[in-house]
Short mmCIF file of C-alpha atoms in Angstrom, two decimals:
data_model
loop_
_atom_site.label_atom_id
_atom_site.label_comp_id
_atom_site.label_asym_id
_atom_site.label_seq_id
_atom_site.Cartn_x
_atom_site.Cartn_y
_atom_site.Cartn_z
CA MET A 22 0.00 0.00 0.02
CA THR A 23 1.27 3.47 -0.93
CA GLN A 24 2.57 5.61 1.96
CA ALA A 25 -0.28 7.92 3.11
CA LEU A 26 0.20 11.68 2.75
CA LEU A 27 -2.74 12.31 5.07
CA THR A 28 -4.38 10.16 7.77
CA MET A 29 -7.31 11.41 9.87
CA LYS A 30 -8.23 9.04 12.69
CA GLY A 31 -11.29 9.05 14.98
CA ILE A 32 -12.28 12.67 14.31
CA VAL A 33 -15.03 13.89 16.65
CA LYS A 34 -16.48 17.41 16.46
CA THR A 35 -19.26 18.54 18.78
CA PHE A 36 -21.51 21.63 18.65
CA SER A 37 -23.58 22.40 21.76
CA GLY A 38 -23.48 18.77 22.89
CA VAL A 39 -24.48 17.44 19.45
CA LYS A 40 -21.88 15.35 17.59
CA ALA A 41 -21.53 16.63 14.03
CA LEU A 42 -18.64 14.14 13.49
CA ASP A 43 -18.49 10.88 15.38
CA GLY A 44 -15.23 9.00 14.80
CA ILE A 45 -14.45 9.73 11.12
CA ASP A 46 -11.37 8.13 9.45
CA LEU A 47 -9.81 9.37 6.19
CA ARG A 48 -6.67 8.39 4.27
CA VAL A 49 -5.17 9.94 1.10
CA SER A 50 -1.93 9.15 -0.73
CA PRO A 51 0.12 11.35 -3.10
CA GLY A 52 -1.46 11.46 -6.57
CA GLU A 53 -4.72 9.95 -5.30
CA CYS A 54 -8.15 11.54 -5.71
CA LEU A 55 -10.51 10.64 -2.90
CA GLY A 56 -14.23 11.17 -3.45
CA LEU A 57 -15.97 12.28 -0.21
CA CYS A 58 -19.69 11.49 -0.52
CA GLY A 59 -22.66 11.97 1.77
CA GLU A 60 -26.00 13.68 2.03
CA ASN A 61 -26.34 17.35 2.86
CA GLY A 62 -25.69 17.66 6.58
CA ALA A 63 -23.71 14.41 6.72
CA GLY A 64 -20.63 16.27 8.01
CA LYS A 65 -18.44 16.57 4.86
CA SER A 66 -17.86 20.32 5.16
CA THR A 67 -17.30 20.09 8.94
CA LEU A 68 -14.66 17.38 8.39
CA MET A 69 -12.87 19.56 5.80
CA LYS A 70 -12.97 22.54 8.13
CA VAL A 71 -11.21 20.41 10.76
CA LEU A 72 -8.62 19.36 8.21
CA SER A 73 -8.01 22.84 6.84
CA GLY A 74 -7.66 24.54 10.24
CA VAL A 75 -10.91 26.50 10.20
CA TYR A 76 -11.59 24.55 13.41
CA PRO A 77 -8.19 24.71 15.14
CA HIS A 78 -6.48 21.85 16.94
CA GLY A 79 -7.99 21.43 20.40
CA THR A 80 -11.58 22.16 19.31
CA TRP A 81 -12.04 18.58 18.08
CA GLU A 82 -10.96 15.07 19.13
CA GLY A 83 -8.87 12.54 17.21
CA SER A 84 -5.63 12.88 15.30
CA ILE A 85 -4.37 14.17 11.95
CA VAL A 86 -1.05 12.81 10.63
CA TRP A 87 0.39 14.80 7.71
CA ASP A 88 3.39 13.48 5.81
CA GLY A 89 4.36 11.25 8.74
CA ALA A 90 4.06 13.87 11.49
CA GLU A 91 1.22 14.95 13.78
CA LEU A 92 -0.52 18.07 12.46
CA GLU A 93 -1.66 20.53 15.12
CA ALA A 94 -2.82 23.54 13.08
CA SER A 95 -4.22 26.55 14.85
CA SER A 96 -5.37 28.36 11.69
CA VAL A 97 -5.89 28.08 7.94
CA ARG A 98 -2.51 29.76 7.41
CA ASP A 99 -0.85 26.82 9.24
CA THR A 100 -2.45 24.20 7.00
CA GLU A 101 -1.74 26.19 3.85
CA ARG A 102 1.89 26.48 4.91
CA ALA A 103 1.93 22.67 5.22
CA GLY A 104 0.44 22.33 1.71
CA ILE A 105 -3.27 21.70 2.43
CA VAL A 106 -5.47 24.08 0.47
CA ILE A 107 -9.28 24.12 0.29
CA ILE A 108 -11.39 25.62 -2.50
CA HIS A 109 -14.78 26.35 -0.99
CA GLN A 110 -18.09 25.98 -2.84
CA GLU A 111 -18.57 29.73 -2.34
CA LEU A 112 -15.56 31.24 -4.11
CA MET A 113 -13.22 33.32 -1.97
CA LEU A 114 -12.22 35.92 -4.60
CA VAL A 115 -12.29 39.71 -4.29
CA PRO A 116 -14.25 40.83 -7.39
CA GLU A 117 -12.65 44.28 -7.75
CA LEU A 118 -9.07 43.00 -7.57
CA SER A 119 -7.25 41.74 -10.65
CA VAL A 120 -6.83 38.06 -11.43
CA ALA A 121 -3.13 38.24 -10.41
CA GLU A 122 -3.91 40.14 -7.17
CA ASN A 123 -6.41 37.45 -6.23
CA ILE A 124 -3.96 34.64 -6.97
CA PHE A 125 -1.31 36.24 -4.78
CA LEU A 126 -3.67 37.60 -2.09
CA GLY A 127 -1.86 37.25 1.22
CA ASN A 128 1.31 36.04 -0.52
CA GLU A 129 2.21 39.08 -2.61
CA LEU A 130 5.59 39.42 -4.29
CA THR A 131 7.30 42.67 -3.34
CA LEU A 132 10.18 44.90 -4.34
CA PRO A 133 12.48 46.81 -1.95
CA GLY A 134 10.46 49.25 0.06
CA ALA A 135 7.48 46.85 0.23
CA ARG A 136 6.31 47.93 -3.22
CA MET A 137 4.25 45.40 -5.15
CA ASN A 138 6.16 43.53 -7.84
CA TYR A 139 3.30 43.50 -10.33
CA ALA A 140 5.45 42.41 -13.26
CA ALA A 141 6.55 39.26 -11.43
CA MET A 142 3.01 38.54 -10.18
CA TYR A 143 1.49 38.98 -13.67
CA ARG A 144 4.17 36.71 -15.15
CA ARG A 145 3.70 33.98 -12.53
CA ALA A 146 -0.13 34.20 -12.66
CA ASP A 147 -0.01 33.80 -16.43
CA GLU A 148 2.31 30.79 -16.09
CA LEU A 149 -0.05 29.13 -13.59
CA LEU A 150 -3.11 29.61 -15.76
CA ARG A 151 -1.31 28.39 -18.92
CA GLY A 152 -0.04 25.40 -16.92
CA LEU A 153 -3.68 24.53 -16.24
CA GLY A 154 -4.45 24.82 -19.95
CA ILE A 155 -6.42 28.03 -19.50
CA ALA A 156 -5.84 30.62 -22.21
CA GLY A 157 -7.43 33.99 -22.95
CA ILE A 158 -7.40 35.43 -19.42
CA ASN A 159 -5.87 38.86 -18.91
CA VAL A 160 -4.39 38.59 -15.41
CA ALA A 161 -4.35 42.40 -15.03
CA GLN A 162 -8.16 42.60 -15.42
CA PRO A 163 -10.55 42.54 -12.42
CA VAL A 164 -11.71 39.01 -11.65
CA MET A 165 -15.35 40.18 -11.83
CA ASN A 166 -14.89 40.51 -15.61
CA TYR A 167 -14.84 36.70 -15.87
CA GLY A 168 -17.65 34.22 -15.42
CA GLY A 169 -18.12 31.64 -12.71
CA GLY A 170 -16.33 28.92 -14.68
CA HIS A 171 -13.17 30.96 -15.14
CA GLN A 172 -13.31 32.10 -11.53
CA GLN A 173 -13.38 28.49 -10.33
CA LEU A 174 -10.26 27.79 -12.37
CA ILE A 175 -8.58 30.96 -11.05
CA GLU A 176 -9.24 29.59 -7.52
CA ILE A 177 -7.33 26.43 -8.49
CA ALA A 178 -4.42 28.51 -9.81
CA LYS A 179 -4.47 30.42 -6.50
CA ALA A 180 -4.26 27.09 -4.62
CA LEU A 181 -1.37 25.84 -6.75
CA ASN A 182 0.48 29.11 -6.15
CA LYS A 183 0.43 28.15 -2.47
CA GLU A 184 2.25 24.94 -3.51
CA ALA A 185 -0.67 22.71 -2.59
CA ARG A 186 0.20 19.07 -1.99
CA LEU A 187 -3.41 18.24 -1.02
CA LEU A 188 -6.20 20.13 -2.79
CA ILE A 189 -9.75 19.97 -1.36
CA LEU A 190 -12.46 20.77 -3.91
CA ASP A 191 -15.88 21.36 -2.36
CA GLU A 192 -18.66 21.08 -5.00
CA PRO A 193 -16.32 22.55 -7.62
CA SER A 194 -18.69 22.17 -10.57
CA SER A 195 -21.87 23.53 -9.00
CA SER A 196 -21.79 26.68 -11.14
CA LEU A 197 -19.98 25.31 -14.19
CA THR A 198 -21.27 24.48 -17.66
CA ALA A 199 -20.76 21.01 -19.10
CA THR A 200 -17.72 22.23 -21.10
CA GLU A 201 -16.18 23.94 -18.06
CA THR A 202 -16.75 20.81 -15.99
CA ARG A 203 -14.83 18.73 -18.54
CA ILE A 204 -11.91 21.20 -18.31
CA LEU A 205 -12.03 20.97 -14.50
CA LEU A 206 -11.94 17.13 -14.54
CA ASP A 207 -8.99 17.22 -16.95
CA ILE A 208 -7.17 19.58 -14.56
CA VAL A 209 -7.81 17.15 -11.67
CA ARG A 210 -6.41 14.25 -13.73
CA ASP A 211 -3.33 16.36 -14.54
CA LEU A 212 -2.84 17.26 -10.84
CA LYS A 213 -2.92 13.56 -9.98
CA ARG A 214 -0.20 12.89 -12.57
CA ARG A 215 1.92 15.58 -10.89
CA GLY A 216 1.53 13.82 -7.55
CA VAL A 217 -0.94 16.27 -6.01
CA ALA A 218 -3.52 14.55 -3.78
CA CYS A 219 -7.15 15.65 -4.06
CA VAL A 220 -10.30 15.34 -1.99
CA TYR A 221 -13.26 15.79 -4.35
CA ILE A 222 -16.61 16.56 -2.71
CA SER A 223 -19.56 16.40 -5.09
CA HIS A 224 -23.15 15.31 -5.31
CA LYS A 225 -22.59 14.64 -9.02
CA LEU A 226 -21.59 11.00 -8.84
CA ASP A 227 -20.67 10.81 -12.54
CA GLU A 228 -17.83 13.28 -11.75
CA VAL A 229 -16.76 11.20 -8.75
CA GLU A 230 -16.68 8.10 -10.97
CA ALA A 231 -14.69 9.95 -13.64
CA VAL A 232 -11.74 11.18 -11.51
CA CYS A 233 -11.75 9.48 -8.11
CA ASP A 234 -9.63 6.47 -7.23
CA THR A 235 -11.26 5.87 -3.84
CA VAL A 236 -14.60 6.78 -2.30
CA THR A 237 -15.31 7.49 1.37
CA VAL A 238 -19.00 7.71 2.36
CA ILE A 239 -20.12 9.35 5.60
CA ARG A 240 -23.69 9.51 6.92
CA ASP A 241 -24.98 11.43 9.93
CA GLY A 242 -21.39 12.23 10.99
CA ARG A 243 -20.25 8.60 10.94
CA HIS A 244 -17.85 6.76 8.66
CA ILE A 245 -19.82 4.27 6.55
CA ALA A 246 -17.27 2.87 4.12
CA THR A 247 -14.10 3.47 2.13
CA GLN A 248 -13.79 1.48 -1.10
CA PRO A 249 -11.96 1.63 -4.44
CA MET A 250 -14.05 3.43 -7.05
CA ARG A 251 -13.44 0.66 -9.61
CA GLY A 252 -15.44 -1.80 -7.50
CA LEU A 253 -18.44 0.49 -6.97
CA THR A 254 -21.52 1.48 -8.90
CA THR A 255 -23.38 4.75 -8.58
CA GLU A 256 -26.32 2.84 -7.09
CA GLN A 257 -24.12 1.35 -4.39
CA ILE A 258 -22.73 4.78 -3.44
CA ILE A 259 -26.26 6.20 -3.22
CA ALA A 260 -27.39 3.30 -1.01
CA MET A 261 -24.48 3.93 1.37
CA MET A 262 -25.14 7.68 1.41
CA VAL A 263 -28.84 7.52 2.24
CA GLY A 264 -28.99 4.21 4.11
CA ARG A 265 -31.47 2.78 1.67
CA GLU A 266 -31.64 1.77 -1.98
CA ILE A 267 -33.20 4.31 -4.34
CA THR A 268 -34.19 2.32 -7.44
CA ASN A 269 -35.94 5.17 -9.19
CA LEU A 270 -34.71 8.69 -8.54
CA PHE A 271 -37.87 10.17 -10.02
CA PRO A 272 -40.81 8.74 -8.01
CA ARG A 273 -43.32 9.68 -10.70
CA GLU A 274 -46.99 9.34 -9.72
CA PRO A 275 -50.04 9.68 -12.00
CA HIS A 276 -51.56 13.15 -11.70
CA GLU A 277 -54.48 14.70 -13.51
CA ILE A 278 -53.77 17.66 -15.78
CA GLY A 279 -56.62 20.13 -16.12
CA GLU A 280 -57.36 23.41 -17.82
CA THR A 281 -54.93 26.27 -18.39
CA VAL A 282 -54.42 28.07 -15.07
CA PHE A 283 -51.43 30.32 -15.83
CA GLU A 284 -50.39 32.30 -18.91
CA ALA A 285 -47.39 34.52 -19.60
CA ARG A 286 -47.64 36.60 -22.79
CA ASN A 287 -45.07 38.61 -24.70
CA VAL A 288 -42.41 38.55 -21.98
CA THR A 289 -39.42 40.71 -22.95
CA CYS A 290 -36.35 41.53 -20.85
CA LEU A 291 -33.64 44.04 -21.77
CA ASP A 292 -30.08 43.36 -20.69
CA VAL A 293 -29.23 45.10 -17.42
CA THR A 294 -25.92 46.48 -18.70
CA ASN A 295 -26.78 46.82 -22.40
CA PRO A 296 -30.44 47.79 -22.91
CA ARG A 297 -30.03 47.49 -26.68
CA ARG A 298 -29.80 43.72 -26.20
CA LYS A 299 -32.81 41.54 -25.37
CA ARG A 300 -32.21 38.72 -22.88
CA VAL A 301 -35.79 37.50 -23.41
CA ASP A 302 -37.56 38.34 -26.68
CA ASP A 303 -41.37 38.17 -26.80
CA VAL A 304 -41.82 34.80 -25.08
CA SER A 305 -45.31 33.39 -24.43
CA PHE A 306 -46.33 30.12 -22.78
CA ASN A 307 -48.96 28.57 -20.52
CA VAL A 308 -49.20 26.00 -17.73
CA ARG A 309 -52.23 23.87 -16.89
CA ARG A 310 -53.63 22.82 -13.51
CA GLY A 311 -51.63 19.90 -12.11
CA GLU A 312 -49.00 20.12 -14.88
CA ILE A 313 -45.23 20.09 -14.37
CA LEU A 314 -43.68 22.23 -17.11
CA GLY A 315 -39.92 21.75 -17.54
CA VAL A 316 -37.94 24.68 -18.92
CA ALA A 317 -34.67 23.73 -20.63
CA GLY A 318 -31.98 25.60 -22.52
CA LEU A 319 -28.28 26.30 -22.58
CA VAL A 320 -26.59 28.54 -20.00
CA GLY A 321 -27.35 32.15 -20.90
CA SER A 322 -30.45 31.24 -22.87
CA GLY A 323 -32.67 33.57 -20.81
CA ARG A 324 -34.50 30.93 -18.72
CA THR A 325 -33.85 32.58 -15.37
CA GLU A 326 -34.52 36.11 -16.67
CA LEU A 327 -37.88 34.87 -18.00
CA MET A 328 -38.90 33.51 -14.59
CA GLN A 329 -37.65 36.65 -12.79
CA ALA A 330 -39.75 38.90 -15.07
CA ILE A 331 -42.87 36.82 -14.39
CA PHE A 332 -42.21 36.99 -10.63
CA GLY A 333 -41.47 40.74 -10.62
CA ALA A 334 -37.84 40.19 -9.68
CA TYR A 335 -35.93 41.06 -12.89
CA ALA A 336 -33.27 43.73 -12.16
CA GLY A 337 -33.51 45.43 -15.57
CA THR A 338 -36.33 46.68 -17.77
CA SER A 339 -38.98 44.05 -18.60
CA THR A 340 -42.53 43.71 -19.81
CA ALA A 341 -44.82 40.77 -19.14
CA HIS A 342 -48.57 40.17 -19.40
CA VAL A 343 -49.41 37.56 -16.77
CA LEU A 344 -52.81 35.89 -16.32
CA LEU A 345 -54.00 33.57 -13.53
CA ASN A 346 -57.24 31.72 -14.16
CA GLY A 347 -57.85 34.05 -17.09
CA GLN A 348 -57.55 37.20 -14.96
CA PRO A 349 -54.72 39.68 -15.75
CA LEU A 350 -52.34 40.42 -12.87
CA SER A 351 -50.31 43.55 -12.11
CA ILE A 352 -46.93 42.29 -10.84
CA ARG A 353 -44.31 44.89 -10.09
CA SER A 354 -42.52 43.04 -7.29
CA PRO A 355 -42.17 39.57 -5.73
CA ALA A 356 -44.60 40.66 -3.01
CA ASP A 357 -47.24 41.33 -5.69
CA ALA A 358 -46.61 37.88 -7.19
CA ILE A 359 -46.90 36.10 -3.84
CA ARG A 360 -50.15 37.93 -3.01
CA ALA A 361 -51.53 36.85 -6.41
CA GLY A 362 -50.71 33.18 -5.80
CA ILE A 363 -47.34 32.83 -7.58
CA ALA A 364 -44.30 31.62 -5.63
CA MET A 365 -40.70 31.19 -6.77
CA VAL A 366 -37.64 29.40 -5.40
CA PRO A 367 -34.75 31.37 -6.99
CA GLU A 368 -31.70 29.96 -8.79
CA ASP A 369 -29.16 31.61 -6.44
CA ARG A 370 -30.40 30.82 -2.92
CA LYS A 371 -27.37 32.50 -1.30
CA ARG A 372 -28.13 35.89 -2.90
CA HIS A 373 -31.89 35.80 -3.41
CA GLY A 374 -33.28 32.97 -1.27
CA ILE A 375 -32.04 33.34 2.29
CA VAL A 376 -31.15 35.92 4.93
CA PRO A 377 -27.88 34.23 6.08
CA LEU A 378 -27.67 35.44 9.69
CA LEU A 379 -31.38 35.03 10.36
CA GLY A 380 -32.54 31.79 11.99
CA VAL A 381 -33.78 28.84 9.96
CA GLY A 382 -37.26 29.26 11.36
CA HIS A 383 -37.46 32.98 10.72
CA ASN A 384 -36.29 32.42 7.16
CA ILE A 385 -39.18 29.97 6.74
CA THR A 386 -41.90 32.32 8.04
CA LEU A 387 -40.52 35.48 6.43
CA SER A 388 -43.20 35.63 3.68
CA VAL A 389 -46.18 34.93 6.01
CA LEU A 390 -45.40 36.90 9.17
CA GLN A 391 -48.81 38.61 9.01
CA ARG A 392 -50.40 35.25 9.91
CA PHE A 393 -48.85 35.41 13.39
CA ALA A 394 -49.81 39.03 14.14
CA ARG A 395 -51.99 39.28 17.23
CA HIS A 396 -53.12 42.81 18.27
CA GLY A 397 -49.99 44.44 16.95
CA ALA A 398 -47.61 41.83 18.37
CA LEU A 399 -46.12 38.62 17.03
CA ASP A 400 -47.45 35.33 18.43
CA ALA A 401 -44.04 33.67 18.84
CA ALA A 402 -45.51 30.40 20.13
CA ALA A 403 -47.80 30.00 17.08
CA GLU A 404 -44.89 30.89 14.75
CA LEU A 405 -42.58 28.35 16.42
CA ASP A 406 -45.28 25.65 16.19
CA THR A 407 -45.62 26.29 12.43
CA ILE A 408 -41.83 26.29 12.01
CA ARG A 409 -41.42 22.90 13.74
CA THR A 410 -44.30 21.37 11.73
CA GLU A 411 -42.92 22.62 8.38
CA MET A 412 -39.33 21.64 9.14
CA LYS A 413 -40.49 18.13 9.96
CA ARG A 414 -42.68 17.93 6.82
CA LEU A 415 -39.77 18.69 4.47
CA SER A 416 -37.05 17.09 6.68
CA VAL A 417 -35.13 20.33 7.14
CA ARG A 418 -32.23 19.27 9.36
CA ALA A 419 -31.02 21.80 11.93
CA ALA A 420 -29.80 21.40 15.52
CA HIS A 421 -32.23 24.20 16.51
CA PRO A 422 -34.94 26.11 14.61
CA MET A 423 -33.24 29.43 15.42
CA LEU A 424 -29.76 28.37 14.26
CA PRO A 425 -28.57 30.86 11.58
CA ILE A 426 -29.51 29.40 8.22
CA ALA A 427 -25.99 30.09 6.90
CA ASN A 428 -24.81 27.24 9.16
CA LEU A 429 -26.94 24.71 7.30
CA SER A 430 -25.89 22.62 4.33
CA GLY A 431 -26.95 23.72 0.86
CA GLY A 432 -29.64 21.10 0.60
CA ASN A 433 -31.22 22.04 3.92
CA GLN A 434 -31.12 25.74 2.95
CA GLN A 435 -32.90 24.83 -0.29
CA LYS A 436 -35.60 22.89 1.51
CA ALA A 437 -36.10 25.83 3.94
CA VAL A 438 -36.60 28.24 1.02
CA LEU A 439 -39.03 25.81 -0.59
CA THR A 440 -40.89 25.49 2.73
CA ARG A 441 -41.26 29.28 2.96
CA MET A 442 -42.72 29.50 -0.52
CA LEU A 443 -45.17 26.65 0.13
CA LEU A 444 -46.43 28.43 3.25
CA THR A 445 -47.85 31.09 0.91
CA HIS A 446 -50.21 28.42 -0.57
CA PRO A 447 -49.38 29.24 -4.19
CA LYS A 448 -51.44 28.26 -7.22
CA VAL A 449 -48.31 28.45 -9.41
CA LEU A 450 -44.87 27.37 -8.14
CA ILE A 451 -41.71 28.30 -10.04
CA LEU A 452 -38.59 26.26 -9.15
CA ASP A 453 -35.39 27.61 -10.72
CA GLU A 454 -32.62 25.00 -10.39
CA PRO A 455 -34.39 23.39 -7.39
CA THR A 456 -31.67 20.74 -6.74
CA ARG A 457 -28.46 22.67 -7.45
CA GLY A 458 -25.87 21.68 -4.83
CA VAL A 459 -28.31 19.16 -3.33
CA ASP A 460 -27.40 15.54 -2.57
CA VAL A 461 -29.22 12.58 -4.09
CA GLY A 462 -31.28 11.84 -0.96
CA ALA A 463 -32.57 15.41 -0.70
CA LYS A 464 -33.19 15.40 -4.49
CA TYR A 465 -35.40 12.38 -4.11
CA GLU A 466 -37.38 14.12 -1.32
CA ILE A 467 -37.79 17.27 -3.45
CA TYR A 468 -38.87 15.27 -6.52
CA LYS A 469 -41.39 13.33 -4.44
CA LEU A 470 -42.80 16.62 -3.10
CA ILE A 471 -43.10 18.06 -6.65
CA PHE A 472 -45.21 15.08 -7.78
CA GLU A 473 -47.35 15.33 -4.61
CA LEU A 474 -47.97 19.04 -5.25
CA ALA A 475 -48.92 18.35 -8.85
CA LYS A 476 -51.49 15.80 -7.61
CA THR A 477 -53.16 18.56 -5.59
CA GLY A 478 -53.63 20.59 -8.79
CA MET A 479 -50.76 23.04 -8.37
CA ALA A 480 -49.21 24.27 -11.61
CA ILE A 481 -45.44 23.83 -11.40
CA ILE A 482 -42.59 25.24 -13.54
CA VAL A 483 -39.19 23.58 -13.16
CA VAL A 484 -36.15 25.30 -14.67
CA SER A 485 -33.10 23.04 -14.77
CA SER A 486 -29.70 22.71 -16.42
CA GLU A 487 -29.80 18.95 -15.85
CA LEU A 488 -31.64 17.36 -18.75
CA PRO A 489 -32.24 14.03 -16.95
CA GLU A 490 -34.05 16.07 -14.27
CA VAL A 491 -36.15 17.90 -16.87
CA LEU A 492 -37.13 14.62 -18.53
CA GLY A 493 -37.66 12.78 -15.24
CA LEU A 494 -40.05 15.41 -13.83
CA SER A 495 -41.87 17.12 -16.69
CA ASP A 496 -45.16 16.49 -18.41
CA ARG A 497 -44.19 19.04 -21.04
CA VAL A 498 -40.88 20.70 -21.93
CA LEU A 499 -40.40 24.35 -23.03
CA VAL A 500 -37.06 24.88 -24.72
CA ILE A 501 -35.50 28.41 -24.62
CA GLY A 502 -32.61 29.52 -26.83
CA GLU A 503 -31.15 33.03 -27.06
CA GLY A 504 -34.19 34.45 -25.34
CA GLU A 505 -36.71 32.83 -27.69
CA VAL A 506 -38.97 29.80 -27.48
CA ARG A 507 -37.32 27.11 -29.61
CA GLY A 508 -39.75 24.30 -28.83
CA ASP A 509 -42.76 23.24 -26.76
CA PHE A 510 -42.95 19.42 -26.50
CA VAL A 511 -45.07 16.86 -24.75
CA ASN A 512 -42.68 14.64 -22.76
CA ASP A 513 -43.61 11.38 -24.40
CA GLY A 514 -40.48 9.60 -25.62
CA LEU A 515 -38.61 12.90 -25.61
CA THR A 516 -34.79 12.57 -25.41
CA GLN A 517 -31.90 14.77 -24.26
CA GLU A 518 -30.62 14.90 -27.87
CA GLN A 519 -33.94 16.23 -29.12
CA ILE A 520 -34.02 18.99 -26.47
CA LEU A 521 -30.43 20.02 -27.27
CA THR A 522 -31.18 20.02 -31.02
CA ALA A 523 -34.06 22.44 -30.41
CA ALA A 524 -31.94 24.61 -28.07
CA ILE A 525 -29.11 25.17 -30.54
CA GLN A 526 -31.09 25.64 -33.76
CA PRO A 527 -30.84 29.00 -35.57
CA ALA A 528 -32.54 32.07 -34.10
CA GLY A 529 -36.11 32.60 -35.24
CA ARG A 530 -36.75 28.94 -35.96
CA ARG A 531 -39.04 26.95 -33.69
CA ALA A 532 -39.04 23.14 -33.67
CA GLN A 533 -42.45 21.55 -34.24
CA PRO A 534 -43.78 18.88 -31.86
CA ASN A 535 -43.51 16.19 -34.50
CA GLU A 536 -39.84 17.14 -35.11
CA ALA A 537 -38.93 16.64 -31.42
CA ASN A 538 -40.76 13.36 -31.09
CA ALA A 539 -39.66 11.89 -34.40
CA ALA A 540 -37.99 8.53 -34.14
#
């Protein structure tokens, strides 16, 4: 067996008497990529915070042996000095600083007199990016000029500049396109060839299968198994993660589809920074009672902008004629939409879905506080009773209902936002990327809920970048491309290839139903 670079043994971490980690073991060798899998809230991020020094030595039990010696780090700087670098799911870049300044942040190269040696930093930053196979980035430009995919790769260059021997990637592809994800996986393979060890945390098990040599599964803070990837199937990993076998990820149930309940007509959105450009161009569609409408399209197609305009949340100039049960609505803000019976779970829950420092429970009741008003005061007992009931209904895991929601895993945050929207009793529910950053167990719970809501007659719109998700959930699929409707298809024998064909066809051309469903 190869000499271990890192060994974690019997790691225990407790918060307010509750064990978040209960005896976790981990082992990684040079050039090995370890996949760390588990449901949201299983303890993956907590374990990595122990390893990276966010939780200093002495605040947890167990031992960490690094390159043959006991590691007793008191800070992140200590672990980075040793060669352990973590890339968080939420990128740690300063948008206004240049690419090079971000790469060297805290490790700047200087000239005599403590002046910045920009020439050397630009040269080294360019070398790092080219070494990763990334071309076309001007390292002197602010990092905010580049998209999420490039920023993720800049984070990797930043880590390598710290001479990382162990790189921890936490949900690295959550905001990447398919092409950017392929580049990322190629970079991980190259790092392995150079002898860099990696811990790859992802809910996307196809990525784990593609680059990981070994898989460690943890559940409820406990070590479940560590096995070679070559001897595992995706189904086996899922079973270990959730403690049960999920034979069908999409628990589809028959549901009756009725008359048209919701219509959006002539929706147009102008680009926020360039009003001469249309992000959405005269889009019209409808949804029927009890129907699940999937909305598909490439990144940048205008799907999210379309939903934001309908919900009164688009940041730029937009026009939209919205009808509910045949009656026109005046929607100028999300509050107007919610009052009318339209609810939306936004794509970016961190920016638009949660109030991070507010408690989980208060995030859940934020849209319906008027229900708990009693003679000018808030009935805290009634509110807490509702919070506990709703958290239990959607299995929102939190040590306490008033724990800041920022402390929860991504999947539990998502379920809390969904719970808040359902408390408004909507007639139309818009879900924009409802399972982004969510583990397979939580996905199954969300999918099951979607089918249950459809059975009650709720009209549901699901926007997703994952075509298997669109096909697994939808009764009908609306395809958007460059701000236009490119197809509207009944999901009967529909394939991923047919959706993509519609999405990339020339502007102004709309696929016909018989084209999409042709053999």
